[in-house]
Tab-separated table of C-alpha atoms in Angstrom:
chain	number	residue	atom	x	y	z
A	1	MET	CA	-14.110	130.401	87.192
A	2	ASN	CA	-17.828	131.053	87.641
A	3	ALA	CA	-19.140	134.558	87.110
A	4	LYS	CA	-19.950	136.880	89.976
A	5	ASP	CA	-23.586	137.041	91.076
A	6	GLU	CA	-23.789	140.668	89.947
A	7	GLU	CA	-22.537	139.739	86.470
A	8	LEU	CA	-25.153	137.010	86.170
A	9	ARG	CA	-27.935	139.365	87.289
A	10	ARG	CA	-27.007	141.825	84.552
A	11	LEU	CA	-26.966	139.085	81.926
A	12	GLU	CA	-30.262	137.599	83.107
A	13	ALA	CA	-31.894	141.039	83.073
A	14	LEU	CA	-30.765	141.554	79.486
A	15	VAL	CA	-31.858	138.126	78.235
A	16	SER	CA	-35.253	138.411	79.960
A	17	GLN	CA	-36.180	141.251	77.591
A	18	TYR	CA	-36.220	138.915	74.568
A	19	ASP	CA	-39.166	136.645	73.746
A	20	GLN	CA	-37.139	133.790	72.215
A	21	ARG	CA	-34.941	133.235	75.283
A	22	GLN	CA	-36.631	129.921	76.177
A	23	ALA	CA	-35.881	128.400	72.776
A	24	LEU	CA	-32.233	129.435	72.506
A	25	ARG	CA	-29.653	126.816	73.419
A	26	GLY	CA	-25.934	127.064	72.796
A	27	GLU	CA	-22.641	128.678	73.705
A	28	LEU	CA	-20.794	131.858	72.803
A	29	VAL	CA	-17.020	131.576	73.290
A	30	PHE	CA	-15.434	135.017	73.498
A	31	GLY	CA	-12.052	136.553	74.112
A	32	ALA	CA	-9.583	139.369	73.622
A	33	ILE	CA	-6.817	139.258	71.041
A	34	ASN	CA	-5.349	142.744	71.223
A	35	ASP	CA	-3.502	144.271	74.156
A	36	ASP	CA	-6.373	146.563	75.125
A	37	GLY	CA	-8.211	143.565	76.597
A	38	ARG	CA	-11.537	144.297	74.910
A	39	LEU	CA	-13.750	141.659	73.312
A	40	ASP	CA	-12.382	140.976	69.818
A	41	VAL	CA	-13.722	137.517	68.932
A	42	ALA	CA	-17.024	135.810	69.740
A	43	THR	CA	-17.551	132.342	68.266
A	44	PRO	CA	-21.133	130.982	68.342
A	45	PHE	CA	-22.076	127.339	68.852
A	46	PHE	CA	-25.825	127.226	68.246
A	47	GLU	CA	-28.117	125.467	65.814
A	48	ASP	CA	-28.281	127.567	62.639
A	49	ALA	CA	-31.895	128.620	63.171
A	50	ASP	CA	-31.242	129.567	66.803
A	51	TYR	CA	-28.241	131.674	65.881
A	52	GLU	CA	-30.154	133.484	63.135
A	53	ALA	CA	-32.867	134.269	65.687
A	54	LEU	CA	-30.221	135.443	68.149
A	55	LYS	CA	-28.814	137.847	65.550
A	56	ALA	CA	-32.119	139.037	64.131
A	57	SER	CA	-33.498	139.948	67.548
A	58	GLY	CA	-30.479	142.055	68.426
A	59	LEU	CA	-29.717	139.894	71.471
A	60	ARG	CA	-26.368	138.733	70.107
A	61	ASP	CA	-25.028	142.267	69.737
A	62	ALA	CA	-26.463	143.288	73.103
A	63	LEU	CA	-24.767	140.322	74.809
A	64	ILE	CA	-21.446	141.030	73.119
A	65	GLY	CA	-21.638	144.653	74.238
A	66	LEU	CA	-22.368	143.681	77.843
A	67	LEU	CA	-19.615	141.040	77.896
A	68	ASP	CA	-17.174	143.611	76.527
A	69	ASP	CA	-18.104	145.976	79.360
A	70	MET	CA	-17.600	143.200	81.907
A	71	MET	CA	-14.167	142.372	80.503
A	72	ASP	CA	-13.173	146.028	80.818
A	73	GLU	CA	-14.491	146.194	84.381
A	74	ARG	CA	-12.701	143.009	85.430
A	75	SER	CA	-9.447	144.265	83.921
A	76	ALA	CA	-9.790	147.562	85.777
A	77	HIS	CA	-10.224	145.687	89.072
A	78	GLY	CA	-7.280	143.360	88.410
A	79	ALA	CA	-9.352	140.185	88.167
A	80	GLU	CA	-7.266	137.087	87.491
A	81	GLN	CA	-9.514	135.955	84.628
A	82	ALA	CA	-10.855	138.845	82.597
A	83	HIS	CA	-10.223	138.354	78.879
A	84	ASP	CA	-11.656	134.939	77.934
A	85	GLY	CA	-14.923	133.182	78.674
A	86	ILE	CA	-17.953	131.139	77.661
A	87	LEU	CA	-21.554	132.314	77.781
A	88	ARG	CA	-24.125	129.511	77.854
A	89	LEU	CA	-27.831	129.840	77.092
A	90	GLY	CA	-30.509	127.189	77.558
A	91	SER	CA	-34.087	126.876	78.828
A	92	GLY	CA	-34.166	130.598	79.526
A	93	LYS	CA	-31.128	130.370	81.807
A	94	VAL	CA	-27.750	132.081	81.514
A	95	VAL	CA	-24.364	130.818	82.727
A	96	LEU	CA	-21.104	132.729	82.380
A	97	GLU	CA	-17.744	131.043	82.947
A	98	TRP	CA	-14.456	132.942	82.834
A	99	LEU	CA	-11.505	131.038	81.389
A	100	PRO	CA	-7.740	131.320	81.948
A	101	GLU	CA	-5.872	133.934	79.939
A	102	GLY	CA	-5.728	133.051	76.248
A	103	ALA	CA	-7.914	129.936	76.510
A	104	SER	CA	-10.844	131.133	74.391
A	105	ARG	CA	-9.286	130.230	71.042
A	106	ASP	CA	-8.579	126.652	72.163
A	107	ALA	CA	-12.019	126.442	73.806
A	108	ALA	CA	-13.641	127.431	70.514
A	109	ASP	CA	-11.583	124.895	68.567
A	110	ALA	CA	-12.603	122.212	71.078
A	111	ARG	CA	-16.258	122.771	70.166
A	112	ARG	CA	-15.876	122.441	66.395
A	113	ASP	CA	-17.112	119.281	64.697
A	114	ASP	CA	-13.696	118.540	63.148
A	115	TRP	CA	-11.690	118.982	66.356
A	116	ASP	CA	-8.962	116.369	66.836
A	117	LEU	CA	-7.735	116.047	70.430
A	118	ILE	CA	-5.395	113.115	69.730
A	119	PRO	CA	-2.193	115.119	68.967
A	120	TRP	CA	-2.559	117.029	72.240
A	121	LEU	CA	-3.137	113.802	74.189
A	122	ILE	CA	0.041	112.265	72.760
A	123	GLU	CA	2.043	115.400	73.526
A	124	ARG	CA	0.704	115.699	77.074
A	125	LEU	CA	1.235	112.026	77.913
A	126	GLY	CA	4.752	112.385	76.541
A	127	LEU	CA	5.292	115.150	79.082
A	128	VAL	CA	3.929	112.898	81.841
A	129	GLN	CA	6.522	110.312	80.770
A	130	TYR	CA	9.312	112.899	80.831
A	131	GLU	CA	8.323	114.132	84.296
A	132	ALA	CA	8.192	110.547	85.604
A	133	ILE	CA	11.702	109.796	84.338
A	134	GLU	CA	13.028	113.030	85.832
A	135	TRP	CA	11.459	112.049	89.158
A	136	LYS	CA	13.114	108.626	88.939
A	137	LYS	CA	16.482	110.234	88.263
A	138	ALA	CA	16.059	112.555	91.230
A	139	GLN	CA	15.197	109.595	93.467
A	140	ALA	CA	18.259	107.689	92.254
A	141	ALA	CA	20.524	110.694	92.770
A	142	GLU	CA	19.294	111.095	96.338
A	143	LYS	CA	20.060	107.452	97.133
A	144	HIS	CA	23.418	107.213	95.337
A	145	GLU	CA	25.213	110.478	96.091
A	146	GLY	CA	24.203	112.201	92.881
A	147	ASP	CA	24.606	109.172	90.615
A	148	THR	CA	21.528	108.825	88.377
A	149	SER	CA	22.671	105.728	86.479
A	150	GLN	CA	20.365	103.476	88.513
A	151	TRP	CA	17.226	105.474	87.767
A	152	LYS	CA	15.472	102.610	85.961
A	153	ARG	CA	15.349	100.674	89.232
A	154	GLU	CA	13.134	103.329	90.800
A	155	ILE	CA	9.477	102.296	90.739
A	156	TRP	CA	6.784	104.610	89.420
A	157	LEU	CA	3.839	103.224	91.351
A	158	SER	CA	0.527	102.603	89.607
A	159	PRO	CA	-1.399	105.051	91.853
A	160	ASP	CA	1.157	107.731	90.959
A	161	LYS	CA	0.715	106.991	87.243
A	162	ASN	CA	-3.047	107.303	87.603
A	163	ARG	CA	-2.724	110.552	89.502
A	164	ALA	CA	-0.294	112.129	87.027
A	165	ILE	CA	-2.429	111.234	84.012
A	166	LYS	CA	-5.688	112.357	85.597
A	167	THR	CA	-4.187	115.643	86.790
A	168	ALA	CA	-2.887	116.520	83.324
A	169	LEU	CA	-6.201	115.708	81.642
A	170	ALA	CA	-8.314	117.435	84.285
A	171	GLU	CA	-6.357	120.683	84.047
A	172	GLU	CA	-6.809	120.869	80.277
A	173	GLY	CA	-10.498	119.989	80.382
A	174	GLN	CA	-11.163	122.743	82.903
A	175	ARG	CA	-9.103	125.229	80.875
A	176	LEU	CA	-11.329	124.524	77.869
A	177	GLY	CA	-14.509	125.110	79.861
A	178	PHE	CA	-15.718	121.527	80.208
A	179	GLN	CA	-16.975	119.905	83.394
A	180	VAL	CA	-14.340	117.380	84.481
A	181	LEU	CA	-15.164	114.353	86.617
A	182	PRO	CA	-13.683	113.390	88.992
A	183	ALA	CA	-12.608	116.803	90.279
A	184	GLY	CA	-12.555	118.266	93.766
A	185	SER	CA	-15.410	116.802	95.790
A	186	ARG	CA	-17.097	115.361	92.676
A	187	GLY	CA	-16.381	111.680	92.150
A	188	GLU	CA	-16.126	109.531	89.037
A	189	TRP	CA	-18.962	109.402	86.521
A	190	LEU	CA	-19.070	106.115	84.566
A	191	TYR	CA	-15.403	106.364	83.516
A	192	ASP	CA	-12.069	106.954	85.242
A	193	LEU	CA	-12.135	110.490	83.856
A	194	VAL	CA	-14.521	112.351	81.576
A	195	TRP	CA	-14.980	115.799	80.071
A	196	ARG	CA	-18.663	116.754	79.923
A	197	ARG	CA	-20.251	119.591	77.974
A	198	LEU	CA	-23.313	121.089	79.663
A	199	ASP	CA	-25.777	123.769	78.627
A	200	ALA	CA	-26.975	126.609	80.840
A	201	ASN	CA	-29.629	124.406	82.447
A	202	ARG	CA	-27.035	121.675	83.163
A	203	ASN	CA	-28.348	119.371	80.441
A	204	LEU	CA	-25.640	117.067	79.135
A	205	VAL	CA	-25.077	117.961	75.467
A	206	GLY	CA	-21.774	116.233	74.715
A	207	ILE	CA	-18.818	114.189	75.944
A	208	PRO	CA	-15.599	115.426	74.317
A	209	LEU	CA	-13.406	112.872	76.130
A	210	ALA	CA	-13.836	109.612	78.055
A	211	VAL	CA	-10.849	107.890	79.683
A	212	GLU	CA	-10.172	104.483	81.184
A	213	ILE	CA	-6.868	103.767	82.964
A	214	GLU	CA	-5.862	100.219	83.928
A	215	MET	CA	-2.435	100.166	85.537
A	216	SER	CA	-2.965	97.576	88.263
A	217	ASP	CA	-4.019	94.625	86.068
A	218	ASN	CA	-1.726	93.804	83.134
A	219	ARG	CA	-3.702	90.766	82.004
A	220	LEU	CA	-5.389	91.134	78.630
A	221	TRP	CA	-8.834	90.255	79.917
A	222	GLY	CA	-8.528	92.859	82.672
A	223	ILE	CA	-7.498	95.537	80.176
A	224	ARG	CA	-10.317	94.549	77.819
A	225	TYR	CA	-12.844	94.664	80.668
A	226	ASP	CA	-12.148	98.370	81.175
A	227	PHE	CA	-11.823	99.044	77.464
A	228	ASN	CA	-15.298	97.657	76.783
A	229	LYS	CA	-16.694	100.540	78.839
A	230	LEU	CA	-15.144	102.948	76.349
A	231	LEU	CA	-16.603	101.123	73.363
A	232	GLN	CA	-20.132	102.038	74.402
A	233	ALA	CA	-19.253	105.595	75.460
A	234	GLN	CA	-20.912	108.296	73.328
A	235	ALA	CA	-17.713	110.349	73.408
A	236	ASP	CA	-15.900	112.215	70.636
A	237	HIS	CA	-12.497	111.016	71.870
A	238	LYS	CA	-11.695	107.891	73.872
A	239	LEU	CA	-8.394	107.286	75.651
A	240	MET	CA	-7.339	103.881	76.992
A	241	VAL	CA	-4.177	103.731	79.105
A	242	PHE	CA	-2.751	100.403	80.255
A	243	GLN	CA	0.512	98.895	81.495
A	244	VAL	CA	2.427	95.763	80.487
A	245	GLN	CA	6.087	94.817	80.548
A	246	THR	CA	7.493	94.820	77.013
A	247	GLN	CA	6.896	96.705	73.781
A	248	GLU	CA	5.826	93.430	72.169
A	249	GLU	CA	3.144	93.003	74.818
A	250	VAL	CA	1.984	96.569	74.243
A	251	GLU	CA	1.613	95.892	70.524
A	252	ALA	CA	-0.256	92.641	71.179
A	253	VAL	CA	-2.771	94.501	73.332
A	254	PHE	CA	-3.091	97.177	70.641
A	255	GLU	CA	-4.014	94.555	68.057
A	256	ARG	CA	-6.689	93.027	70.290
A	257	LEU	CA	-8.233	96.381	71.171
A	258	LYS	CA	-8.240	97.520	67.538
A	259	GLU	CA	-10.173	94.393	66.640
A	260	SER	CA	-12.728	95.287	69.305
A	261	ILE	CA	-13.043	98.790	67.854
A	262	ASP	CA	-13.504	97.513	64.326
A	263	VAL	CA	-16.300	95.068	65.142
A	264	TYR	CA	-18.266	97.280	67.552
A	265	PRO	CA	-21.340	98.945	65.930
A	266	HIS	CA	-20.593	102.586	66.733
A	267	GLY	CA	-23.496	105.013	66.745
A	268	SER	CA	-21.429	108.123	65.964
A	269	PRO	CA	-17.932	108.991	64.690
A	270	CYS	CA	-15.179	108.961	67.304
A	271	ARG	CA	-11.418	108.831	67.693
A	272	TYR	CA	-9.528	106.388	69.910
A	273	LEU	CA	-6.062	106.738	71.377
A	274	LEU	CA	-4.578	103.541	72.805
A	275	CYS	CA	-1.685	104.198	75.156
A	276	GLY	CA	0.462	101.396	76.578
A	277	TRP	CA	3.167	101.911	79.200
A	278	SER	CA	6.094	99.508	78.899
A	279	THR	CA	7.630	98.991	82.334
A	280	GLN	CA	10.732	97.547	80.680
A	281	GLN	CA	11.305	100.621	78.516
A	282	ASN	CA	9.873	103.258	80.873
A	283	ALA	CA	7.949	104.617	77.906
A	284	PHE	CA	4.466	105.133	76.515
A	285	HIS	CA	3.551	103.713	73.107
A	286	PHE	CA	0.582	104.994	71.120
A	287	GLU	CA	-1.847	103.717	68.522
A	288	GLU	CA	-4.649	105.752	66.951
A	289	ARG	CA	-7.901	104.417	65.576
A	290	SER	CA	-11.012	106.083	64.175
A	291	ALA	CA	-14.508	104.646	64.060
A	292	GLN	CA	-17.531	105.521	61.945
A	293	PRO	CA	-21.211	104.727	62.539
A	294	ALA	CA	-22.304	101.294	61.429
A	295	PRO	CA	-24.293	101.324	58.148
A	296	VAL	CA	-28.053	101.319	58.574
A	297	GLN	CA	-29.530	97.952	57.647
A	298	ASN	CA	-32.623	98.054	55.408
């Protein structure tokens, strides 16, 4: 949730008093831990020199004090989002985004260099699988007077798979304070779904997650065509979701994609999650793979 205009004016007025505002670039993730709803934790994500300048000038403490006041004011007025947020600075600009209740700790973790999104992706896709099977059982029960034994014959259409996966990933990306595309009126950007990290002046400073989903073409070359887009993505985490019939076919695709990962000259460390849906088993299968930058040739 974007900040109110009045909140932004107060922040801009404060920042404008400090000479180094043009040089500062980073984020301050803040939130309440205790029941009183006041600002308890503020986690900085700045270059070391920038953060030292932020502290030495007194701007950090002044910002924390103002954000604490805003949290108290929003709580008093019953605002839906009042206890967690992200303050962004960059090019002399200020952006404040309020996050859902309790999201600040996860949002801070998501900005650390050692963050691993893969366990959450596996858990969330497992929930998508569970919800799909429950839907199939409900469809079967409706057709067969409450009998769910024929649920495997119900078809989970590819567009519905795409929609369920994208919805789950979009909701989490927005909760963590990333720009998610596609979302609302904003269409796709290079990949089927992406989380983008922007600074206060809307400069792109990171891609935490890039996703390709290929459910309509179960041929290996079609899957690899989409996967090759992910290979060149400068993203911290890369998720490839595809569909084939059997578990053996899933594993065969895994092996081919892992080979592609291993031979590609990556420019930065990243984590891959390969996710194959077996239509025969009505189940996702997963394979993880990490990549490191290619050695520099002398």
